[in-house]
């Protein structure tokens, strides 16, 4: 057994270093990677992965909401995504009387599926390289306008390689989405923030929805007359499981990587940005957690908010540790030195790195001010409502009662004024202490001084604002409101960043302009390197193998976790580890039915597994498929030591975490009592 284990571990390490597992590849160009993919177990053809002429795997994948991925698993529009991706929707449908977050929800028939207002999914119709069309004089606006024709169509042109190439993406957006099933949070969020980004993991991180369309299979607003959407393709589901060394492919919408940044950006992230953001979010999380511990309704109301704040907070901690462990900044400096020697003989590139360094020096203070503002003042809920009102008024928008109600519902959803006020006191104090004086509104400085300090000023601010009250205000009342006045004081600072979608420091226009030339130069110089475009929430393919890893010297983490691990963590006294009684009963009886496996000499249930696929935020909910195109899992996380992969991917240590599809099926069957859903799935 030990010999077999060591051989598997060695094989996994060898594969991860000998193959091009790194990368988030455009599916339309996947034919360039098929040879590599076949070496590690891929059995399909390139046009099975992506095709504009026939149904392909891309038609079974969608962007779920605004920042996750989902996949179709039946011909009747049934989809899977993560529990944490569906979390806000489940919360929206929950109440104290019907707490679907805590208890879960399972529709027993299609008539019981719950409409989720505002939730949309986007299915990619096609992608097209339009670089040459733009160079020939076609405008982006005209290309987008033409491509957007059609019911529910949405199109965009996205830059790749910092603008060296441009791709058109055309989506069909569906608006009638209904909740089918979700496990209780004690399964779907098992381990909570304690286990987030951690391995071993035992989280059943999945939820189920169904897409509905009109009679012609086209997007439509919610209607009782709508019918289940018929996707062009859905994933068959493998019940055979995965073994170390097996091929895996992830299809999804990763959000933001910056693999080609210089040492300047790495040092800023590791030494300035992350420490600041971690410290500020710790304060906000502590305030929210204390309030949640005292009241069930507050726990439900702030569950999604807490999760949203905590997710990046913990990720940044792991990212900083990973960058330090890998010595990423030093590696970047060495790489840049080699590039500089090559570039010295080429006038068009000789001063490129100097120009980039100067651009960073000028951009960093402003970018830091933006990040600090976002983590402090912009973390105050009622402030954001006030800023929206001020912006609408400044544009001349008529602030009708209905429009105010829409804004209030959006910005003050599940709102608790005492929590917000406590956060405001700490965040404004941190802003005043950390922000350079030139970026602090003089009016704010004066108001704090005249009130005798930050705490007194915030008390006066909340006592005076009428924005929290649920009645419409006159324009005069809005303009005179102290919270709106605060937003007006900050308007000059926030205006600097308006109209541009910042993803990271390298995306700042004054810096990004140099990256276009830098990427062009790198591809001329480093011809052996496989360059893939940074993630930007467009559809990508990543591939690799099922793989454990050596965590520390002498400690190897295997690729699979099981129900036995859940039972080892089970503790009714700890919220994150208090499992449903039904799981305890099933485990005690070893009554696993068709889902049982033999593992480590014991009968158990598989729960989660590891692979070395290159993933990022936005890949949450992505299908994990085997070499035959069958669904084997749902991606939901990375290991903590992998979070630096947005900047540097290390195949020896970077691992993505997925819930095993067999655990999903087990929970649907034995916990949810919804096995009728299997009738519409293609189980292998």
XYZ file of C-alpha atoms in Angstrom:
684
model
C 0.000 0.000 0.000
C 2.803 2.412 0.960
C 4.724 1.564 -2.206
C 1.631 2.235 -4.359
C 1.026 5.536 -2.548
C 4.610 6.702 -3.133
C 4.483 5.747 -6.795
C 1.238 7.738 -7.245
C 2.727 10.741 -5.497
C 5.874 10.583 -7.643
C 3.838 10.228 -10.827
C 1.740 13.235 -9.908
C 4.762 15.402 -9.193
C 6.411 14.310 -12.434
C 3.336 15.087 -14.473
C 2.869 18.486 -12.917
C 6.413 19.547 -13.796
C 6.757 17.840 -17.172
C 3.566 19.021 -18.802
C 2.087 22.414 -19.572
C -0.607 22.199 -16.890
C -0.325 25.903 -16.210
C -2.644 28.213 -18.071
C -6.168 29.427 -18.716
C -6.650 28.868 -22.432
C -9.220 30.376 -24.756
C -11.397 27.414 -25.792
C -11.512 28.582 -29.411
C -7.739 27.985 -29.544
C -7.733 24.704 -27.627
C -6.595 22.783 -30.728
C -3.142 24.228 -30.013
C -3.109 22.407 -26.651
C -4.688 19.079 -27.611
C -1.340 17.330 -28.096
C -0.317 18.186 -24.524
C -3.737 17.234 -23.224
C -3.652 13.806 -24.883
C -0.383 12.996 -23.116
C -2.198 13.066 -19.783
C -5.440 11.369 -20.723
C -7.660 13.618 -22.866
C -9.813 11.450 -25.167
C -11.923 13.982 -27.106
C -11.319 16.177 -30.145
C -10.762 19.926 -30.129
C -14.172 20.645 -31.639
C -15.799 18.642 -28.836
C -14.435 21.277 -26.468
C -15.330 24.303 -28.594
C -17.164 24.753 -31.857
C -19.295 27.431 -33.471
C -20.657 24.946 -35.996
C -21.971 22.179 -33.751
C -22.904 21.664 -30.092
C -19.811 21.421 -27.915
C -18.897 21.397 -24.249
C -18.920 25.203 -24.180
C -22.709 25.059 -24.612
C -23.015 23.176 -21.317
C -21.228 25.940 -19.369
C -22.602 29.290 -18.303
C -21.635 32.329 -16.300
C -23.771 32.126 -13.186
C -24.800 35.503 -11.807
C -22.017 38.031 -12.157
C -19.016 36.153 -10.886
C -19.364 32.351 -10.889
C -19.677 29.441 -13.284
C -22.355 26.790 -13.637
C -22.984 23.749 -15.822
C -25.991 21.999 -17.317
C -26.518 18.399 -16.217
C -29.775 17.584 -17.983
C -31.606 18.350 -21.239
C -34.185 20.246 -19.172
C -32.032 23.171 -18.043
C -31.013 21.707 -14.673
C -27.722 23.223 -13.570
C -25.136 22.836 -10.856
C -23.016 25.532 -9.291
C -21.458 26.075 -5.886
C -23.481 26.596 -2.732
C -21.512 29.768 -2.131
C -22.384 30.972 -5.649
C -26.064 30.414 -4.961
C -25.721 31.733 -1.408
C -27.109 35.209 -2.003
C -30.057 33.776 -3.942
C -30.792 31.245 -1.208
C -30.549 34.029 1.366
C -32.936 36.207 -0.667
C -35.541 33.439 -0.502
C -34.944 32.754 3.205
C -36.610 34.122 6.310
C -36.649 33.229 9.987
C -39.707 31.042 9.276
C -38.171 29.479 6.140
C -34.433 29.427 6.772
C -33.193 27.733 3.604
C -29.616 28.696 4.432
C -29.686 26.655 7.628
C -32.134 23.923 6.659
C -31.570 23.630 2.925
C -34.290 23.454 0.304
C -35.409 20.690 -2.067
C -38.187 21.090 -4.572
C -40.159 17.858 -4.751
C -41.457 18.738 -8.189
C -40.959 21.483 -10.765
C -43.965 23.319 -9.385
C -42.032 23.815 -6.130
C -38.974 25.377 -7.778
C -38.561 28.916 -6.425
C -38.105 31.924 -8.678
C -35.020 34.010 -7.857
C -35.690 37.624 -8.907
C -32.705 39.350 -10.474
C -30.614 36.216 -11.020
C -29.338 35.701 -14.578
C -27.128 33.229 -16.397
C -25.139 33.953 -19.563
C -24.375 31.291 -22.167
C -21.586 31.955 -24.659
C -22.837 31.775 -28.230
C -19.479 32.393 -29.863
C -16.107 34.082 -29.538
C -14.186 35.663 -32.388
C -10.774 37.285 -32.774
C -11.621 40.753 -34.116
C -8.128 42.252 -33.863
C -7.729 42.530 -37.637
C -11.231 43.967 -38.075
C -10.475 46.725 -35.579
C -7.093 47.383 -37.193
C -8.872 47.688 -40.561
C -11.036 50.498 -39.220
C -14.170 48.861 -37.829
C -15.206 50.435 -34.543
C -15.691 48.317 -31.461
C -19.114 49.884 -30.937
C -20.335 48.872 -34.395
C -19.039 45.306 -33.999
C -20.749 45.007 -30.613
C -23.995 46.558 -31.862
C -24.210 44.124 -34.773
C -23.374 41.124 -32.573
C -25.932 42.114 -29.919
C -28.889 41.714 -32.264
C -31.198 38.953 -31.162
C -33.391 38.308 -28.164
C -31.425 38.365 -24.938
C -28.088 38.821 -26.704
C -25.205 40.595 -25.015
C -21.845 41.227 -26.634
C -18.523 42.648 -25.538
C -15.009 43.012 -26.890
C -12.321 42.050 -24.429
C -8.593 42.761 -24.717
C -6.126 39.886 -24.470
C -2.398 40.173 -23.812
C -2.933 43.744 -22.610
C -4.589 44.794 -25.848
C -2.351 43.040 -28.376
C -5.386 40.974 -29.385
C -9.118 41.691 -29.085
C -11.889 39.088 -28.908
C -15.615 39.451 -29.414
C -17.809 37.472 -27.002
C -21.506 37.005 -27.723
C -23.770 35.712 -24.953
C -27.421 34.780 -24.591
C -28.695 35.991 -21.186
C -31.513 34.081 -19.464
C -33.519 35.779 -16.718
C -35.956 33.151 -15.381
C -33.848 31.123 -12.956
C -35.362 28.999 -10.191
C -33.915 27.319 -7.129
C -34.263 23.534 -7.306
C -32.225 22.367 -4.373
C -29.581 23.314 -1.876
C -28.146 21.353 1.026
C -28.206 22.861 4.510
C -25.286 25.192 5.179
C -23.917 22.566 7.546
C -23.144 20.598 4.355
C -22.886 23.297 1.665
C -20.722 25.518 3.853
C -19.255 22.828 6.132
C -16.054 24.161 7.649
C -17.166 27.744 6.967
C -14.533 30.424 7.184
C -12.408 28.119 9.349
C -11.710 25.721 6.467
C -11.912 28.257 3.630
C -8.857 27.862 1.339
C -7.738 24.868 3.436
C -7.032 21.194 2.686
C -8.212 18.637 3.789
C -11.667 19.922 2.848
C -15.082 18.346 3.426
C -17.513 20.883 1.990
C -20.519 19.815 -0.078
C -20.321 23.122 -1.936
C -23.131 22.800 -4.459
C -26.593 24.106 -5.236
C -29.038 23.379 -8.038
C -31.069 25.710 -10.205
C -33.095 25.418 -13.376
C -33.164 27.818 -16.316
C -36.526 28.576 -17.884
C -37.248 30.055 -21.314
C -40.210 30.923 -23.488
C -41.859 28.437 -25.816
C -39.181 29.132 -28.437
C -36.337 28.381 -25.994
C -35.416 32.048 -25.877
C -34.766 34.320 -22.864
C -37.834 35.691 -21.137
C -38.838 37.356 -17.894
C -40.284 35.099 -15.224
C -43.642 33.642 -16.189
C -45.670 30.644 -15.119
C -45.951 29.874 -18.831
C -42.202 29.491 -19.325
C -40.743 26.028 -19.833
C -37.387 24.479 -18.913
C -34.584 25.666 -21.175
C -33.227 23.052 -23.595
C -29.436 23.441 -23.739
C -27.520 22.444 -26.857
C -25.299 20.268 -24.675
C -25.233 18.999 -21.109
C -22.662 17.009 -19.197
C -23.026 13.304 -18.614
C -22.073 12.402 -15.050
C -19.466 9.810 -14.151
C -20.126 7.783 -11.007
C -16.855 5.878 -11.332
C -14.807 8.459 -9.425
C -11.259 9.733 -9.842
C -7.811 8.381 -9.082
C -4.457 10.078 -8.679
C -2.993 10.872 -12.102
C -6.372 11.000 -13.900
C -6.876 13.745 -16.478
C -9.096 16.662 -15.459
C -10.283 19.721 -17.320
C -12.001 22.776 -15.927
C -14.271 24.957 -18.011
C -15.263 28.317 -16.566
C -14.990 32.081 -16.210
C -11.869 32.930 -14.150
C -11.902 36.545 -13.095
C -8.515 38.142 -12.637
C -4.933 36.984 -12.976
C -1.778 38.997 -13.560
C 0.843 36.433 -14.508
C 3.054 38.814 -16.495
C 3.428 41.733 -14.076
C 6.819 43.068 -13.121
C 8.498 42.960 -9.701
C 7.102 46.428 -8.915
C 3.547 45.076 -8.877
C 4.470 41.972 -6.857
C 6.177 44.030 -4.161
C 3.194 46.355 -3.916
C 0.750 43.455 -3.560
C 2.822 41.555 -1.000
C 4.154 44.414 1.110
C 1.586 47.216 0.873
C -1.800 46.272 -0.529
C -2.505 42.889 1.055
C -1.390 43.786 4.612
C -3.575 46.909 4.552
C -6.667 45.123 3.213
C -6.290 42.166 5.576
C -6.091 44.424 8.628
C -9.153 46.463 7.647
C -11.321 43.480 6.799
C -10.393 41.824 10.082
C -11.995 44.764 11.874
C -15.194 44.597 9.823
C -15.485 40.819 10.216
C -15.027 41.011 13.980
C -17.837 43.552 14.287
C -20.229 41.530 12.119
C -19.365 38.206 13.787
C -20.043 39.591 17.256
C -23.473 40.842 16.179
C -24.299 37.554 14.433
C -23.470 35.547 17.531
C -26.175 37.377 19.499
C -29.165 37.046 17.154
C -30.412 34.421 14.672
C -32.097 36.954 12.370
C -28.899 38.995 12.208
C -26.876 35.866 11.477
C -29.106 35.164 8.470
C -29.243 38.785 7.347
C -25.462 39.230 7.345
C -24.470 35.727 6.278
C -23.754 36.587 2.641
C -22.123 39.907 3.566
C -19.800 38.195 6.037
C -18.918 35.499 3.494
C -18.180 38.087 0.791
C -15.854 40.055 3.054
C -14.113 36.955 4.440
C -13.434 35.247 1.128
C -10.880 37.732 -0.208
C -9.592 38.459 3.311
C -8.329 34.917 3.743
C -7.210 34.628 0.122
C -4.924 37.642 0.482
C -3.272 36.085 3.511
C -2.433 32.915 1.616
C -1.344 34.885 -1.437
C 1.189 36.905 0.547
C 2.602 33.774 2.172
C 2.847 32.042 -1.220
C 4.611 34.960 -2.910
C 7.123 35.058 -0.075
C 7.675 31.289 -0.161
C 8.267 31.270 -3.917
C 10.391 34.399 -3.853
C 8.255 35.713 -6.691
C 9.547 39.282 -6.589
C 13.155 38.085 -6.821
C 12.321 35.739 -9.694
C 10.601 38.577 -11.530
C 13.662 40.786 -11.054
C 15.948 38.080 -12.463
C 13.605 37.502 -15.423
C 13.475 41.227 -16.115
C 17.275 41.478 -15.960
C 17.570 38.775 -18.631
C 14.961 40.538 -20.733
C 16.827 43.841 -20.363
C 20.018 42.306 -21.771
C 18.096 41.145 -24.847
C 16.192 44.424 -25.174
C 19.341 46.569 -24.921
C 20.076 45.990 -28.598
C 16.569 46.883 -29.713
C 15.734 50.603 -29.640
C 11.962 50.009 -29.456
C 12.367 47.982 -26.243
C 15.594 49.224 -24.659
C 13.969 51.651 -22.191
C 10.699 49.773 -21.747
C 11.341 48.477 -18.216
C 12.531 51.916 -17.070
C 9.322 53.437 -18.396
C 7.244 50.814 -16.594
C 9.115 51.391 -13.324
C 8.533 55.138 -13.558
C 4.856 54.582 -14.365
C 4.481 52.396 -11.265
C 6.137 54.975 -9.028
C 3.646 57.576 -10.207
C 0.597 55.281 -10.135
C 1.029 53.537 -6.780
C 0.042 56.452 -4.482
C -3.224 57.001 -6.334
C -3.989 53.295 -6.539
C -3.289 52.880 -2.831
C -5.684 55.746 -2.085
C -8.340 54.001 -4.164
C -7.840 50.664 -2.390
C -7.809 52.285 1.053
C -11.023 54.181 0.322
C -12.703 50.996 -0.940
C -11.761 49.073 2.202
C -12.752 51.820 4.654
C -15.381 54.398 3.692
C -16.845 52.266 0.894
C -17.344 49.472 3.438
C -20.092 51.550 5.096
C -23.445 50.428 3.730
C -25.478 53.603 4.123
C -22.587 55.654 2.732
C -22.822 53.697 -0.515
C -26.539 54.491 -0.739
C -25.740 58.149 -0.143
C -22.999 58.115 -2.801
C -25.426 56.602 -5.303
C -28.051 59.257 -4.529
C -25.466 62.021 -4.865
C -24.252 60.633 -8.185
C -27.794 60.364 -9.544
C -28.595 63.911 -8.465
C -25.351 65.229 -9.988
C -26.316 63.640 -13.333
C -29.721 65.341 -13.193
C -31.656 62.104 -12.632
C -35.105 62.623 -11.142
C -34.995 60.904 -7.766
C -38.561 59.657 -7.708
C -39.988 57.737 -4.785
C -39.783 54.517 -6.813
C -36.143 55.101 -7.732
C -35.242 55.851 -4.120
C -36.965 52.626 -3.075
C -34.956 50.639 -5.640
C -31.701 52.168 -4.407
C -32.579 51.630 -0.755
C -33.451 47.978 -1.400
C -30.149 47.415 -3.206
C -27.799 49.212 -0.822
C -29.614 48.613 2.471
C -30.749 45.037 1.992
C -30.999 43.166 5.302
C -29.592 46.252 6.994
C -28.717 46.673 10.672
C -27.932 50.280 11.570
C -25.974 49.477 14.753
C -23.617 47.173 12.851
C -23.126 49.742 10.138
C -22.504 52.514 12.655
C -19.901 50.438 14.513
C -18.143 49.733 11.220
C -18.319 53.410 10.242
C -16.604 54.504 13.468
C -13.680 52.156 12.906
C -13.395 52.609 9.141
C -13.436 56.407 9.177
C -10.849 56.369 11.956
C -8.633 54.016 9.926
C -9.104 56.159 6.822
C -8.016 59.297 8.667
C -4.967 57.555 10.103
C -3.751 55.766 6.962
C -4.655 58.147 4.144
C -2.140 60.819 3.066
C -3.481 64.251 4.004
C -3.802 65.433 0.401
C -6.465 62.780 -0.260
C -8.592 63.580 2.805
C -11.505 65.961 2.159
C -10.956 69.159 4.125
C -14.653 69.216 5.041
C -14.331 65.823 6.739
C -11.294 66.932 8.731
C -13.173 70.030 9.894
C -16.348 68.089 10.762
C -14.430 65.569 12.878
C -12.602 68.365 14.686
C -15.769 70.348 15.393
C -17.483 67.255 16.833
C -14.574 66.346 19.079
C -13.404 63.205 17.270
C -14.420 60.435 14.887
C -16.810 58.620 17.236
C -18.761 61.750 18.052
C -18.862 62.758 14.388
C -20.236 59.345 13.353
C -22.876 59.470 16.079
C -23.983 62.880 14.766
C -23.878 61.543 11.186
C -26.231 58.643 11.894
C -28.487 60.702 14.143
C -28.938 63.240 11.367
C -29.368 61.056 8.287
C -32.838 60.237 6.989
C -31.619 57.742 4.418
C -32.227 54.773 6.681
C -35.911 55.651 7.046
C -38.124 53.848 4.563
C -39.958 56.845 3.197
C -39.237 58.952 0.118
C -37.305 62.184 0.590
C -37.557 65.472 -1.247
C -34.596 66.663 -3.282
C -33.958 69.323 -0.658
C -33.874 66.687 2.091
C -31.509 64.481 0.092
C -29.080 67.306 -0.678
C -29.099 68.475 2.947
C -28.663 64.981 4.407
C -25.333 64.722 6.266
C -24.567 61.312 4.766
C -25.113 62.662 1.250
C -22.925 65.635 2.133
C -20.191 63.197 3.185
C -20.512 61.469 -0.181
C -20.268 64.851 -1.922
C -17.027 65.581 -0.051
C -15.554 62.352 -1.400
C -16.835 62.859 -4.952
C -13.566 64.458 -6.229
C -11.573 61.461 -4.936
C -13.922 58.868 -6.407
C -14.275 60.753 -9.699
C -10.633 59.990 -10.505
C -11.585 56.320 -10.802
C -14.922 56.635 -12.532
C -15.498 55.302 -16.001
C -12.728 52.714 -15.873
C -12.907 49.096 -14.775
C -9.904 48.560 -12.537
C -8.967 44.914 -12.002
C -5.514 45.362 -10.522
C -2.558 47.726 -10.420
C -1.263 46.660 -13.837
C -4.650 47.622 -15.239
C -4.225 51.321 -14.297
C -4.167 53.134 -17.691
C -0.848 54.919 -17.077
C 0.761 51.536 -16.355
C -1.239 49.348 -18.733
C -0.151 51.353 -21.763
C 3.374 49.992 -21.285
C 2.234 46.407 -20.778
C 0.935 46.142 -24.320
C 4.436 46.726 -25.672
C 5.972 44.610 -22.896
C 3.811 41.591 -23.767
C 4.665 42.002 -27.434
C 8.359 42.082 -26.560
C 8.167 39.081 -24.197
C 6.568 36.943 -26.888
C 9.367 37.885 -29.285
C 12.085 37.157 -26.737
C 10.859 34.168 -24.688
C 9.827 31.894 -27.552
C 9.796 28.710 -25.459
C 7.214 30.070 -23.021
C 3.561 29.157 -23.498
C 1.777 32.497 -23.204
C -1.911 32.467 -22.309
C -3.962 35.642 -21.765
C -4.677 36.751 -18.204
C -8.121 35.897 -16.889
C -10.788 38.573 -17.323
C -14.108 36.764 -16.726
C -14.148 35.282 -20.214
C -14.542 31.561 -20.884
C -11.359 29.533 -20.395
C -10.148 25.953 -20.287
C -7.575 24.685 -17.804
C -6.328 21.124 -17.676
C -4.193 18.943 -15.443
C -4.385 15.821 -13.317
C -5.808 14.580 -10.049
C -2.956 15.248 -7.697
C -2.021 15.393 -4.025
C 0.949 17.411 -2.840
C 3.685 17.632 -0.251
C 2.452 20.256 2.190
C 5.614 20.439 4.277
C 8.635 18.204 4.590
C 7.415 14.710 5.356
C 3.707 15.566 5.114
C 1.976 14.442 1.934
C -1.668 15.399 1.380
C -3.595 12.812 -0.608
C -6.080 13.777 -3.294
C -9.331 12.548 -1.667
C -11.363 13.237 1.462
C -14.296 11.191 2.723
C -17.294 11.182 5.036
C -15.036 9.784 7.751
C -13.217 13.113 7.762
C -16.512 14.939 8.231
C -17.292 12.767 11.234
C -13.855 13.466 12.694
C -14.566 17.215 12.535
C -18.210 16.965 13.662
C -18.840 19.118 16.740
C -22.335 20.378 17.674
C -20.711 23.098 19.780
C -18.941 24.691 16.807
C -21.186 26.261 14.159
C -18.836 25.491 11.228
C -18.673 21.799 12.177
C -22.203 20.998 13.343
C -23.452 18.544 10.725
C -27.071 17.462 10.142
C -28.211 14.538 12.261
C -29.062 12.582 9.110
C -25.349 12.385 8.234
C -24.539 11.065 11.694
C -27.247 8.430 11.361
C -26.127 7.342 7.886
C -22.512 7.100 9.002
C -23.386 5.146 12.124
C -25.358 2.618 10.102
C -22.885 2.641 7.189
C -26.038 2.828 5.092
C -24.440 4.383 2.021
C -26.374 2.546 -0.675
C -25.112 2.804 -4.246
C -22.722 5.651 -3.370
C -20.366 3.630 -1.139
C -16.691 3.194 -2.033
C -13.775 1.291 -0.514
C -11.074 3.695 0.615
C -8.181 2.959 2.925
C -9.680 -0.408 3.686
C -12.980 1.138 4.811
C -16.448 1.552 3.363
C -17.173 5.281 3.072
C -18.393 8.146 0.853
C -16.034 10.362 -1.209
C -16.400 14.084 -0.499
C -13.729 16.297 -2.121
C -10.655 15.927 -4.304
C -7.565 17.837 -5.443
C -6.177 18.518 -8.911
C -3.522 20.806 -10.334
C -5.784 22.796 -12.658
C -4.982 26.500 -12.909
C -8.010 28.319 -11.474
C -8.956 31.695 -10.054
C -11.953 33.552 -8.672
C -14.834 33.125 -11.109
C -13.995 29.418 -11.484
C -16.253 28.759 -8.515
C -18.891 26.339 -9.754
C -16.857 25.271 -12.786
C -17.383 21.744 -14.054
C -14.468 19.373 -13.524
C -14.570 16.812 -16.315
C -12.583 13.682 -17.123
C -10.870 12.755 -20.367
C -14.169 11.573 -21.866
C -16.013 14.822 -21.138
C -17.951 13.437 -18.153
C -18.596 15.480 -15.032
C -16.595 14.227 -12.029
C -16.749 17.244 -9.716
C -17.527 20.908 -9.133
C -14.617 23.262 -8.514
C -15.018 25.531 -5.501
C -11.685 26.595 -4.026
C -7.901 26.499 -4.022
C -5.563 25.452 -1.258
C -4.304 28.337 0.805
C -0.778 27.990 -0.512
C -2.149 28.164 -4.067
C -3.731 31.586 -3.909
C -0.613 33.259 -5.279
C -1.360 31.449 -8.576
C -3.082 34.633 -9.775
C 0.458 36.017 -10.011
C 2.679 32.923 -10.155
C 1.505 29.369 -10.797
C 3.615 26.674 -9.170
C 2.636 23.186 -10.435
C 4.347 21.538 -7.504
C 2.081 23.123 -4.907
C -0.903 24.810 -6.616
C -4.063 22.730 -6.231
C -7.728 23.416 -6.907
C -10.361 21.852 -4.650
C -13.555 20.277 -5.979
C -16.547 18.555 -4.448
C -16.731 15.002 -5.764
C -19.831 14.550 -7.912
C -20.527 11.289 -6.073
C -20.953 13.241 -2.829
C -23.296 15.643 -4.625
C -25.426 12.719 -5.811
C -25.321 11.121 -2.361
C -26.579 14.325 -0.709
C -29.321 14.808 -3.306
C -30.454 11.245 -2.716
C -29.983 10.514 0.972
C -30.196 13.987 2.553
C -32.430 15.885 0.153
C -34.739 13.031 -0.782
C -34.728 14.350 -4.332
C -33.564 11.290 -6.235
C -36.320 11.924 -8.796
C -33.850 14.404 -10.315
C -31.635 11.508 -11.397
C -34.283 10.577 -13.968
C -33.292 13.565 -16.116
C -29.506 13.118 -15.646
C -27.220 10.960 -17.757
C -25.472 8.914 -15.057
C -22.533 6.799 -16.239
